[in-house]
Tab-separated table of C-alpha atoms and ligand atoms in Angstrom:
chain	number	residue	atom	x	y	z
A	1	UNK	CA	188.908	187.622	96.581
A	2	UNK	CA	190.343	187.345	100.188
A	3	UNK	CA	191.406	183.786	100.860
A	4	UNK	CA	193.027	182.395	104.244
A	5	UNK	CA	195.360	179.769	103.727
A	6	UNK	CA	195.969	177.747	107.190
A	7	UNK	CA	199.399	176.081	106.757
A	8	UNK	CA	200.689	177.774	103.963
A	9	UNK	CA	204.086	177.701	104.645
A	10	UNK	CA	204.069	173.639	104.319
A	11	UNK	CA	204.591	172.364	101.149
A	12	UNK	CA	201.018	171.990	99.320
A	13	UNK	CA	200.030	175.405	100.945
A	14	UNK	CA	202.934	177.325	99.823
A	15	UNK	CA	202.113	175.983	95.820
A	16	UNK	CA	199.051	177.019	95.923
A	17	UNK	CA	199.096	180.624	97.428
A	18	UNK	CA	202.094	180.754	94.702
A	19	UNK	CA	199.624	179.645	92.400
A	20	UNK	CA	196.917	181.757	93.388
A	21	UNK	CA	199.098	185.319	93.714
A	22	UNK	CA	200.104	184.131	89.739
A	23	UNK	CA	196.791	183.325	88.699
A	24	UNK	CA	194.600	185.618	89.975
A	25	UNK	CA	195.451	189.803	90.351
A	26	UNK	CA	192.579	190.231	92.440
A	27	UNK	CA	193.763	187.808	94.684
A	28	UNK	CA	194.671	188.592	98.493
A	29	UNK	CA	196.160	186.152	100.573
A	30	UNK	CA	196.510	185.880	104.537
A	31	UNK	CA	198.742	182.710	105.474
A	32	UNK	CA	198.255	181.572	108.908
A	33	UNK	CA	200.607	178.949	110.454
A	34	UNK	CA	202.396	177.657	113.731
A	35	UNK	CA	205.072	177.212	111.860
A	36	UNK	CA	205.936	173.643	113.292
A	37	UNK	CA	208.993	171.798	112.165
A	38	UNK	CA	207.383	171.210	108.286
A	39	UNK	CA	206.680	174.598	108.375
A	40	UNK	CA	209.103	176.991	106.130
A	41	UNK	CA	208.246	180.397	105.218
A	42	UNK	CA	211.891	180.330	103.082
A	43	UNK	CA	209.051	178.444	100.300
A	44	UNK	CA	207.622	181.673	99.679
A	45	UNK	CA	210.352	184.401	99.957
A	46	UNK	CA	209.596	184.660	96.095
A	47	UNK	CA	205.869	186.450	96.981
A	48	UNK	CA	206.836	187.481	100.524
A	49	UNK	CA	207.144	191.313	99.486
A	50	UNK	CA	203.689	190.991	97.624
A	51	UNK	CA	201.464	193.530	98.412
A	52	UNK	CA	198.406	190.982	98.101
A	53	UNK	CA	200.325	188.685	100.700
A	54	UNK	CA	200.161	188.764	104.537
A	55	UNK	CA	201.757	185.628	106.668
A	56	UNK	CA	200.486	185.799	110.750
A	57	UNK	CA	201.976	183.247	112.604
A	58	UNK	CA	199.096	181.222	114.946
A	59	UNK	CA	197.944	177.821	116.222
A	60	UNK	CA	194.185	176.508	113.902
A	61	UNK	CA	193.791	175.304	117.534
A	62	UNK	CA	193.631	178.359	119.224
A	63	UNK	CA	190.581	179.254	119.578
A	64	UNK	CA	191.134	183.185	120.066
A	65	UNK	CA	193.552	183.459	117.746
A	66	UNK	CA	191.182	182.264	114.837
A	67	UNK	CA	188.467	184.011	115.866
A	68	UNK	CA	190.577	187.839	115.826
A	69	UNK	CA	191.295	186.941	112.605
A	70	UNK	CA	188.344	185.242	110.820
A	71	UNK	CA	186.469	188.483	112.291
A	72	UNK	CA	188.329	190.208	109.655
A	73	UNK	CA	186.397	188.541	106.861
A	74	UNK	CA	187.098	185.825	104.392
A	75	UNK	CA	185.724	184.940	101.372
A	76	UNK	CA	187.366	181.915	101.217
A	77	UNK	CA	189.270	179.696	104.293
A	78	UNK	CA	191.289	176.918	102.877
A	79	UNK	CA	192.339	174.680	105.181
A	80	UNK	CA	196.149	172.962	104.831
A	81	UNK	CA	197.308	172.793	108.140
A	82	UNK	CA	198.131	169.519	109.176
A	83	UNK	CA	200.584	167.184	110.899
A	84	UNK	CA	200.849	165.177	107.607
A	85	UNK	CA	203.613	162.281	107.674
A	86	UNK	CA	202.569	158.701	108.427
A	87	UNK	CA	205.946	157.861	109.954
A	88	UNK	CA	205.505	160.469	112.796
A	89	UNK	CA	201.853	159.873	113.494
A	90	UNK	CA	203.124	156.027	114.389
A	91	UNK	CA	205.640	157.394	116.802
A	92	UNK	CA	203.242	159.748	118.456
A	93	UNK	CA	198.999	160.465	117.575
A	94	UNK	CA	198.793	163.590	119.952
A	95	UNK	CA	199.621	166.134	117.469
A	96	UNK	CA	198.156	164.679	115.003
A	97	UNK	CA	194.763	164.483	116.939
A	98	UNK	CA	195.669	168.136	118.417
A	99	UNK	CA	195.959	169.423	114.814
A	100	UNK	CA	193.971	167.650	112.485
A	101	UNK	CA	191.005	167.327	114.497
A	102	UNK	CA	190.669	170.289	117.236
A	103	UNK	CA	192.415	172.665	114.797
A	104	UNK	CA	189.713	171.867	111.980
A	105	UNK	CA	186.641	171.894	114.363
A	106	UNK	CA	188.257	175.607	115.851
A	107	UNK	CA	188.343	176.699	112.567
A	108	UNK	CA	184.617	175.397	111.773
A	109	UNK	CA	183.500	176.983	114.829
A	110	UNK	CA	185.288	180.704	114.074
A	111	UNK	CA	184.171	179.963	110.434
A	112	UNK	CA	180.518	179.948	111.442
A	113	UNK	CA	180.588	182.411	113.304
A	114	UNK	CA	182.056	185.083	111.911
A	115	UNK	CA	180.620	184.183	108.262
A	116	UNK	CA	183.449	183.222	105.827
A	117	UNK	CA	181.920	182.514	102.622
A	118	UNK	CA	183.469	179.331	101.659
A	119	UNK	CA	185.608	176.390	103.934
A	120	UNK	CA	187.556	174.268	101.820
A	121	UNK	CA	189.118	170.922	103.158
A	122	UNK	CA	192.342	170.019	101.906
A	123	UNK	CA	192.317	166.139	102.570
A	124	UNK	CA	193.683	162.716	101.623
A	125	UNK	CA	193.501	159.389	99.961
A	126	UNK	CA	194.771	157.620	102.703
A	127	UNK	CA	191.321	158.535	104.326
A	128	UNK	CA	190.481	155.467	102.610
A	129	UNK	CA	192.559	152.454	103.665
A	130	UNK	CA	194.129	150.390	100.894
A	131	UNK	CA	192.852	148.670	97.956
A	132	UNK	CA	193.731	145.608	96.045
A	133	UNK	CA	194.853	145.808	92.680
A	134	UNK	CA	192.922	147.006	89.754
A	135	UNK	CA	190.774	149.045	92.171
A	136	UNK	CA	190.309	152.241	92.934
A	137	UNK	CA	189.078	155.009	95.721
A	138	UNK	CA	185.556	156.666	94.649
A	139	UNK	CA	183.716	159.413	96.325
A	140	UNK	CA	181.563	157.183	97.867
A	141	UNK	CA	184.000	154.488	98.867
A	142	UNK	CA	184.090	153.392	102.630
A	143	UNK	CA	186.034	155.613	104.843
A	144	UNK	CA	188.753	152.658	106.379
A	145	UNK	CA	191.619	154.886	107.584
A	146	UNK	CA	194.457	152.804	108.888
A	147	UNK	CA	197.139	154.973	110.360
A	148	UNK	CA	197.058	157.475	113.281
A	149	UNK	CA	197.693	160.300	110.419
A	150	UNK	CA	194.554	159.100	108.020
A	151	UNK	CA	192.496	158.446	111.134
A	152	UNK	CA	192.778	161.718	112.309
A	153	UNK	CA	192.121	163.296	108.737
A	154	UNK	CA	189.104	161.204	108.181
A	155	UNK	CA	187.637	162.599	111.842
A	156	UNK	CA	188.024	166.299	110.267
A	157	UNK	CA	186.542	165.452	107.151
A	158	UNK	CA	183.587	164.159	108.887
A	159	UNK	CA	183.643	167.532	111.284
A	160	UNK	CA	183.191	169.304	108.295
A	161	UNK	CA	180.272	167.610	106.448
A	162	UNK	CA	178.487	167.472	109.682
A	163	UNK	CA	178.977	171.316	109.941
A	164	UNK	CA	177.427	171.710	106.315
A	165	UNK	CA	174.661	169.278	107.222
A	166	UNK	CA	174.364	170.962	110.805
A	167	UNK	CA	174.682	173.941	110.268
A	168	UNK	CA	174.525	174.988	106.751
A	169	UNK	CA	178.244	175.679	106.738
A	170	UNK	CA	178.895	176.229	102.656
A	171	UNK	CA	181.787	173.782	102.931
A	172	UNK	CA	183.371	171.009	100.956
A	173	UNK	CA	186.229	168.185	101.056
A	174	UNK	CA	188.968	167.402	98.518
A	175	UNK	CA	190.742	164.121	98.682
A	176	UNK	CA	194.235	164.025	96.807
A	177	UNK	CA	196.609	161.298	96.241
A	178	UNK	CA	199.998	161.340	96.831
A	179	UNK	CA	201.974	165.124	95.733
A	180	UNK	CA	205.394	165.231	94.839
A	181	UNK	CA	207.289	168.920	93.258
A	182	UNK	CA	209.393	171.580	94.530
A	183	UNK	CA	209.763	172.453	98.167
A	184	UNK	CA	208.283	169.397	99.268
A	185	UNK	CA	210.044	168.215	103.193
A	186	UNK	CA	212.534	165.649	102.626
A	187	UNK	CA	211.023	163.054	105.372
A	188	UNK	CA	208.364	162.254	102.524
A	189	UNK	CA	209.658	159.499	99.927
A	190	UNK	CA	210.615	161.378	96.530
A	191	UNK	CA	212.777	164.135	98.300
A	192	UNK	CA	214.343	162.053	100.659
A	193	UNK	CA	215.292	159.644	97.740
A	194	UNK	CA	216.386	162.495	95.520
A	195	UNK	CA	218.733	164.845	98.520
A	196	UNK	CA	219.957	161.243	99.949
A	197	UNK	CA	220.869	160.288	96.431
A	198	UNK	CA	222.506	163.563	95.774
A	199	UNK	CA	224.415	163.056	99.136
A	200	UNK	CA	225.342	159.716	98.244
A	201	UNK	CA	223.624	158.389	101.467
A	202	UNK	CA	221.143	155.085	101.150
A	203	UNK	CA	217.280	155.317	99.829
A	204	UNK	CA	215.322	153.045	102.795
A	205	UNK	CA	212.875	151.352	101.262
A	206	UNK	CA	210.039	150.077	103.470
A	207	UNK	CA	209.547	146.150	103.542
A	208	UNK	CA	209.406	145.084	99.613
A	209	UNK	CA	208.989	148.259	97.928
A	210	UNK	CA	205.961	146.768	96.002
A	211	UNK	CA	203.407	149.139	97.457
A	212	UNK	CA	201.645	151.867	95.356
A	213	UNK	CA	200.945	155.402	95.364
A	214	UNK	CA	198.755	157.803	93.061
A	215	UNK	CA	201.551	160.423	92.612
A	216	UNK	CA	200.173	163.973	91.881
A	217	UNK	CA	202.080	166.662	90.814
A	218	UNK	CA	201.586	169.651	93.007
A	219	UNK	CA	201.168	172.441	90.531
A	220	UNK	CA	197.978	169.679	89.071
A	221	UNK	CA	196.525	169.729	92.709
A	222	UNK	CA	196.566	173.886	93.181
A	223	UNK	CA	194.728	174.145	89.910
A	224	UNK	CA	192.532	171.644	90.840
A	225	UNK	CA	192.001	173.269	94.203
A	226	UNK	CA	191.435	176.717	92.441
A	227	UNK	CA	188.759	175.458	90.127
A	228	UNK	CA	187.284	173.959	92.928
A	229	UNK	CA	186.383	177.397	94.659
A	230	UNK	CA	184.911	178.381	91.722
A	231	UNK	CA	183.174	175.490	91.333
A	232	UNK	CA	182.850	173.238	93.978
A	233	UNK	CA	179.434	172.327	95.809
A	234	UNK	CA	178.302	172.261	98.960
A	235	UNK	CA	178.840	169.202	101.208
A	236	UNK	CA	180.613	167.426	98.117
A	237	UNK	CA	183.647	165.677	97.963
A	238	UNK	CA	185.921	165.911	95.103
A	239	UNK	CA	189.155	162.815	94.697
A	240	UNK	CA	191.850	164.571	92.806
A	241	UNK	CA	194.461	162.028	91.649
A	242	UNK	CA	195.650	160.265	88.108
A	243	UNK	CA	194.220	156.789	88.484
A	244	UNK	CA	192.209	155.972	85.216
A	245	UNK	CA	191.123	152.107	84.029
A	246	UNK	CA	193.729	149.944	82.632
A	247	UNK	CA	196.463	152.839	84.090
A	248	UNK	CA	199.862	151.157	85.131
A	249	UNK	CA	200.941	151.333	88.773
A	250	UNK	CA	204.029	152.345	90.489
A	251	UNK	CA	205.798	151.011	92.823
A	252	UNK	CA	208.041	152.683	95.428
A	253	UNK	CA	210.318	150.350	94.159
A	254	UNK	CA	210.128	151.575	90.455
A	255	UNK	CA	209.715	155.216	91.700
A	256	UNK	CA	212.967	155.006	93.465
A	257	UNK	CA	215.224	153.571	90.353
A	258	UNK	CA	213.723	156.410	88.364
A	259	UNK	CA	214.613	158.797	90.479
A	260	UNK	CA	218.213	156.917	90.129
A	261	UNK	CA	218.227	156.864	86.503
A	262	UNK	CA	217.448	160.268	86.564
A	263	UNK	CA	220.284	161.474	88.923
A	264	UNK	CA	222.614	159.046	87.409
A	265	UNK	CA	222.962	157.160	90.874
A	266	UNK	CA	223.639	153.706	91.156
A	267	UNK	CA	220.949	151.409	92.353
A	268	UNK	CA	223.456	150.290	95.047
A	269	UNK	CA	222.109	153.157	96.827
A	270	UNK	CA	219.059	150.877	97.428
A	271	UNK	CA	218.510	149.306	100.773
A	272	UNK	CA	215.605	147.568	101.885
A	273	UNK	CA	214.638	148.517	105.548
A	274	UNK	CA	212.471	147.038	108.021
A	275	UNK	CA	208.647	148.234	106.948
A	276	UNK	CA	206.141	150.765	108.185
A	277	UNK	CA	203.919	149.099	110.406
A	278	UNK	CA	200.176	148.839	109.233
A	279	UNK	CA	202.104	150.049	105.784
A	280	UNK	CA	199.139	150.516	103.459
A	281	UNK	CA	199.801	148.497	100.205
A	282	UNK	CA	198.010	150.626	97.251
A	283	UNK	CA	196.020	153.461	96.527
A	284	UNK	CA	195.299	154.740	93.207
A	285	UNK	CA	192.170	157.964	92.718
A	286	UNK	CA	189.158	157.838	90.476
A	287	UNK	CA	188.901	161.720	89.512
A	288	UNK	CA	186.016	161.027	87.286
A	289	UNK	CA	184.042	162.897	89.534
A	290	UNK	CA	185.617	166.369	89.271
A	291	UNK	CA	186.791	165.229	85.083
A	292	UNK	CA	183.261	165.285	84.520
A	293	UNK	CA	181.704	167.927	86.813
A	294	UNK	CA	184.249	170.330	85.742
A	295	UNK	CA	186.636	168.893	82.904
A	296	UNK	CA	189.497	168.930	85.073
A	297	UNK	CA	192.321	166.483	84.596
A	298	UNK	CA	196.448	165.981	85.654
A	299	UNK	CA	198.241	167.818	82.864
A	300	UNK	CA	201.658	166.408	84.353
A	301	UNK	CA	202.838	163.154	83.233
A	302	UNK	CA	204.925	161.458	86.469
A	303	UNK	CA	207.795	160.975	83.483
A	304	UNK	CA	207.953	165.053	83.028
A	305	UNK	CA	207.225	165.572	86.560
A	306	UNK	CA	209.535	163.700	87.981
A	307	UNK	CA	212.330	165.135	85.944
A	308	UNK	CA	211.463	168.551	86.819
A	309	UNK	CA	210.988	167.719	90.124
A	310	UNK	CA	214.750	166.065	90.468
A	311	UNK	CA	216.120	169.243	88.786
A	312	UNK	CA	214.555	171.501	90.912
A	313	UNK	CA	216.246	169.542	93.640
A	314	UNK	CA	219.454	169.713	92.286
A	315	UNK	CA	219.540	173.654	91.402
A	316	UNK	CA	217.917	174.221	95.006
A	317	UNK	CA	220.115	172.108	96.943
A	318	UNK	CA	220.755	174.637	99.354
A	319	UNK	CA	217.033	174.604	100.341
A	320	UNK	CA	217.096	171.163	101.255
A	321	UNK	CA	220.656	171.136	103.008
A	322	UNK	CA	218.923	173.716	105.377
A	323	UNK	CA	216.120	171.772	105.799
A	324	UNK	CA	217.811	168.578	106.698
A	325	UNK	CA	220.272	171.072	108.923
A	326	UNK	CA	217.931	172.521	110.826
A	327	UNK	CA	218.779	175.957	109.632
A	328	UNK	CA	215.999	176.403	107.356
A	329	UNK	CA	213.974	177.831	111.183
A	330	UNK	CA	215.790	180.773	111.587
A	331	UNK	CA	214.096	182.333	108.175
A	332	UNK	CA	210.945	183.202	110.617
A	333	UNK	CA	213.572	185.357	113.115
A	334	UNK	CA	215.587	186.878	110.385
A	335	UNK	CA	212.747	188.290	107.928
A	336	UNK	CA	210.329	188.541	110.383
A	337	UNK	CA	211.923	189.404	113.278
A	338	UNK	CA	212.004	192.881	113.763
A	339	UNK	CA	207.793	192.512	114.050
A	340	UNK	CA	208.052	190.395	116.979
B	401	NAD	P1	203.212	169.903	105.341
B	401	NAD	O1	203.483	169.013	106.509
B	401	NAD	O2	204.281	170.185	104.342
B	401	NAD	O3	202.697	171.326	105.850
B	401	NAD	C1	201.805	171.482	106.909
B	401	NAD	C2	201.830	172.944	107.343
B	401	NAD	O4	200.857	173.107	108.411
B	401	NAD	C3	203.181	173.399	107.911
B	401	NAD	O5	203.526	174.656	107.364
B	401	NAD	C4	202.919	173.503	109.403
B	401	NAD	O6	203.732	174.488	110.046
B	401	NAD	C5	201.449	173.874	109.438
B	401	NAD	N1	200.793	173.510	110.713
B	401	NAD	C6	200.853	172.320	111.354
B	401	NAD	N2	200.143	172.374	112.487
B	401	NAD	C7	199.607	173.625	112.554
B	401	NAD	C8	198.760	174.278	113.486
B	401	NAD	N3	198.320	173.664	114.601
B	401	NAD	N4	198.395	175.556	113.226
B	401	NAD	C9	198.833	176.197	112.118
B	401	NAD	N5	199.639	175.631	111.216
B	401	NAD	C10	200.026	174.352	111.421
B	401	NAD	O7	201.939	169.253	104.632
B	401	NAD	P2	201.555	169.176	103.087
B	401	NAD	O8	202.203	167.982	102.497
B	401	NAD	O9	201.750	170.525	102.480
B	401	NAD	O10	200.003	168.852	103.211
B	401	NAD	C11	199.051	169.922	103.309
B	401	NAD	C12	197.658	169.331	103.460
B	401	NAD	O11	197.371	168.478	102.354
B	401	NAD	C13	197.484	168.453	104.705
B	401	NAD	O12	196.216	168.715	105.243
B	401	NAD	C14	197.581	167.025	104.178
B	401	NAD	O13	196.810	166.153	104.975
B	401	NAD	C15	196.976	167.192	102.801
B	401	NAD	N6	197.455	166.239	101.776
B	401	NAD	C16	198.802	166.056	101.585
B	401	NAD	C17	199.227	165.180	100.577
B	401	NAD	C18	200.697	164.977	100.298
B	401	NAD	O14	201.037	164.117	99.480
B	401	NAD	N7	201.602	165.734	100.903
B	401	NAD	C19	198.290	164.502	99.789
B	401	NAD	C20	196.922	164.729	100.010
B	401	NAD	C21	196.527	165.610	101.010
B	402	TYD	P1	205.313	158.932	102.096
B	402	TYD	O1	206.011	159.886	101.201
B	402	TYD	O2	205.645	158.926	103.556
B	402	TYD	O3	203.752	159.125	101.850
B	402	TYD	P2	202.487	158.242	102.391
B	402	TYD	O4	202.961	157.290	103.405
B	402	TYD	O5	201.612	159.300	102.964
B	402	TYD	O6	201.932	157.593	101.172
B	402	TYD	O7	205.583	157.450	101.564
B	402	TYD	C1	205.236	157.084	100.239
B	402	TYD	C2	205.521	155.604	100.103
B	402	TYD	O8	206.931	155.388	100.224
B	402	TYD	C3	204.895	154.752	101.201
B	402	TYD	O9	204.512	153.494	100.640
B	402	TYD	C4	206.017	154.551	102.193
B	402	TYD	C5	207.243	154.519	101.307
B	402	TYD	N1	208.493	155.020	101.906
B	402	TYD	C6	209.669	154.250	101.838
B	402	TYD	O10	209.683	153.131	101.299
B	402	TYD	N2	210.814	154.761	102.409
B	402	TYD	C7	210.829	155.981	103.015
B	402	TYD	O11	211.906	156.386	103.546
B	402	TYD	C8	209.624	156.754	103.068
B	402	TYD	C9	209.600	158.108	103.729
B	402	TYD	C10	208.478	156.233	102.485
């Protein structure tokens, strides 16, 4: 099986070609990414000396680029690369359009024409705007993205079913709610809270904290994502989440003094900050779809998640104090930097 992984040294990329170098023996793996500030190839120093692993660094937007090396021949191109935090796309859309949308379509184009087997989008709830309570997002939902970031996703999800429909392109989408777990960049909410708990600094909660998210474990998504190969359908689209009738939401709020009680913090730390604009109130994922196509279904509670993910934090906190430092993007020159 020879897979390309396009932003594999992010956060949900790096999990899964983890995951699939674990799973699978037969497994080969070529990561491709710019390596852009949430890009950190320290996240897989554990399979970097794999013989089934290659990492090339290159724009999805570059045209050239992915054509040399989907002329190589893929079985399978799974597609991660994204600008992916909300906050950023408010301050500035052109990476987020330059990425998200031109990057995908490159890849569609080089993936048609040099004849990879399989394109797999890696996309998001948020594609969906925000629901009211008691609700939640279906396959067949209306697509109502509201921020710069879920705009820009929903365009490259519709690039893609319109190269399947188009052009026969044996493609499909997966929407996923919100990840949390190891190695995730601490700009998103559960490591921020956890490394600015640890340093004793405040956790900024937007507006009220009363909004909701449908909070994944990682390791859940990559299996989900793997199965998905396997299985997955042609111009489908899978929601991968937790959301099931009668299921208790979250808060950010709640999250947050979890994440306290956890760390043994004080909920002093908590300070309510001005809100996101257009902040989306609530999401929450009907998986039904893939639960009953292919029996798949979370295996992490967020209780036993959430704990593992705050120790992880605080046995790898010089990951994250490189991250936050800025020192984390020398790892590309160091180990890499005798190929340059
Ligand atoms: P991330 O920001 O941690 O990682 C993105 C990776 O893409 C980085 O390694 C970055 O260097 C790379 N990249 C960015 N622009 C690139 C370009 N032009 N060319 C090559 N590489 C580039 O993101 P993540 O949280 O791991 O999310 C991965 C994917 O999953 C995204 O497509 C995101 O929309 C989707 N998603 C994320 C979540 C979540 O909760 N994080 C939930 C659902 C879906
Ligand atoms: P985030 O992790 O940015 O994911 P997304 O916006 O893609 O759902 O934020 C999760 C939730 O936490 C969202 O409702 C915004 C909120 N939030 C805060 O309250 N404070 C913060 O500092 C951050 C980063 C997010």
């Amino acid at each position: 099986m020879k897979i390309l992984v396009t932003g594999g040294a992010g956060f949900i990329g790096s999990n899964f070609i983890r995951f699939m170098l674990g799973e699978h023996p037969g497994a080969f793996v070529t990561n491709v990414d710019s390596l852009t500030y949430a890009g950190n190839l320290e996240n897989l120093a554990s399979i970097e000396k794999d013989p089934r692993y290659r990492f090339v660094k290159a724009d999805i937007a570059d045209p050239d680029a992915m054509d040399g090396l989907l002329s190589e021949g893929f079985d399978t191109l799974v597609n991660f690369a994204a600008e992916s935090h909300v906050d950023r796309s408010i301050e500035s859309a052109r990476e987020f359009i330059r990425t998200n949308i031109t990057g995908t379509q490159t890849l569609l184009d080089s993936a048609r024409a040099r004849s990879v087997g399989l394109f797999v989008q890696i996309s998001t709830d948020e594609v969906y705007g925000s629901l009211p309570p008691g609700e939640a997002f279906r396959e067949d939902t209306a697509l109502h993205p509201n921020s710069p970031y879920a705009a820009s996703k929903t365009a490259a999800d519709l690039l893609v079913l319109a190269a399947v429909h188009t052009h026969g392109l044996n493609a499909f989408v997966t929407r996923c709610s919100n990840n949390y777990g190891p190695y995730q960049f601490p700009e998103k909410l559960i490591p921020l809270f956890i490394s600015n708990a640890l340093e004793g600094k405040e956790l900024p909660v937007y507006g009220d904290g009363l909004q909701v998210r449908d909070w994944l474990h990682v390791d859940d998504h990559s299996r989900a994502i793997d199965l998905l190969i396997r299985e997955g359908r042609k111009g489908e689209v899978y929601n991968i989440g937790t959301w099931q009738t009668g299921a208790a939401d979250r808060t950010n709020i709640e999250i947050a003094k979890l994440l306290l009680r956890c760390l043994d913090r004080p909920e002093s730390l908590l300070r309510y900050v001005t809100d996101r604009p257009g902040h989306d109130r609530r999401y929450a994922m009907d998986y039904s779809k893939i639960a009953r196509e292919f029996g798949w279904k979370p295996l992490i509670s967020l209780e036993d998640g959430l704990r593992s993910t705050v120790r992880w934090y605080v046995e790898n906190r010089s990951w994250w104090e490189k991250v936050k430092s800025g020192e984390y993007q020398e790892y590309y020159r160091r180990h890499y930097g005798s190929r340059l």
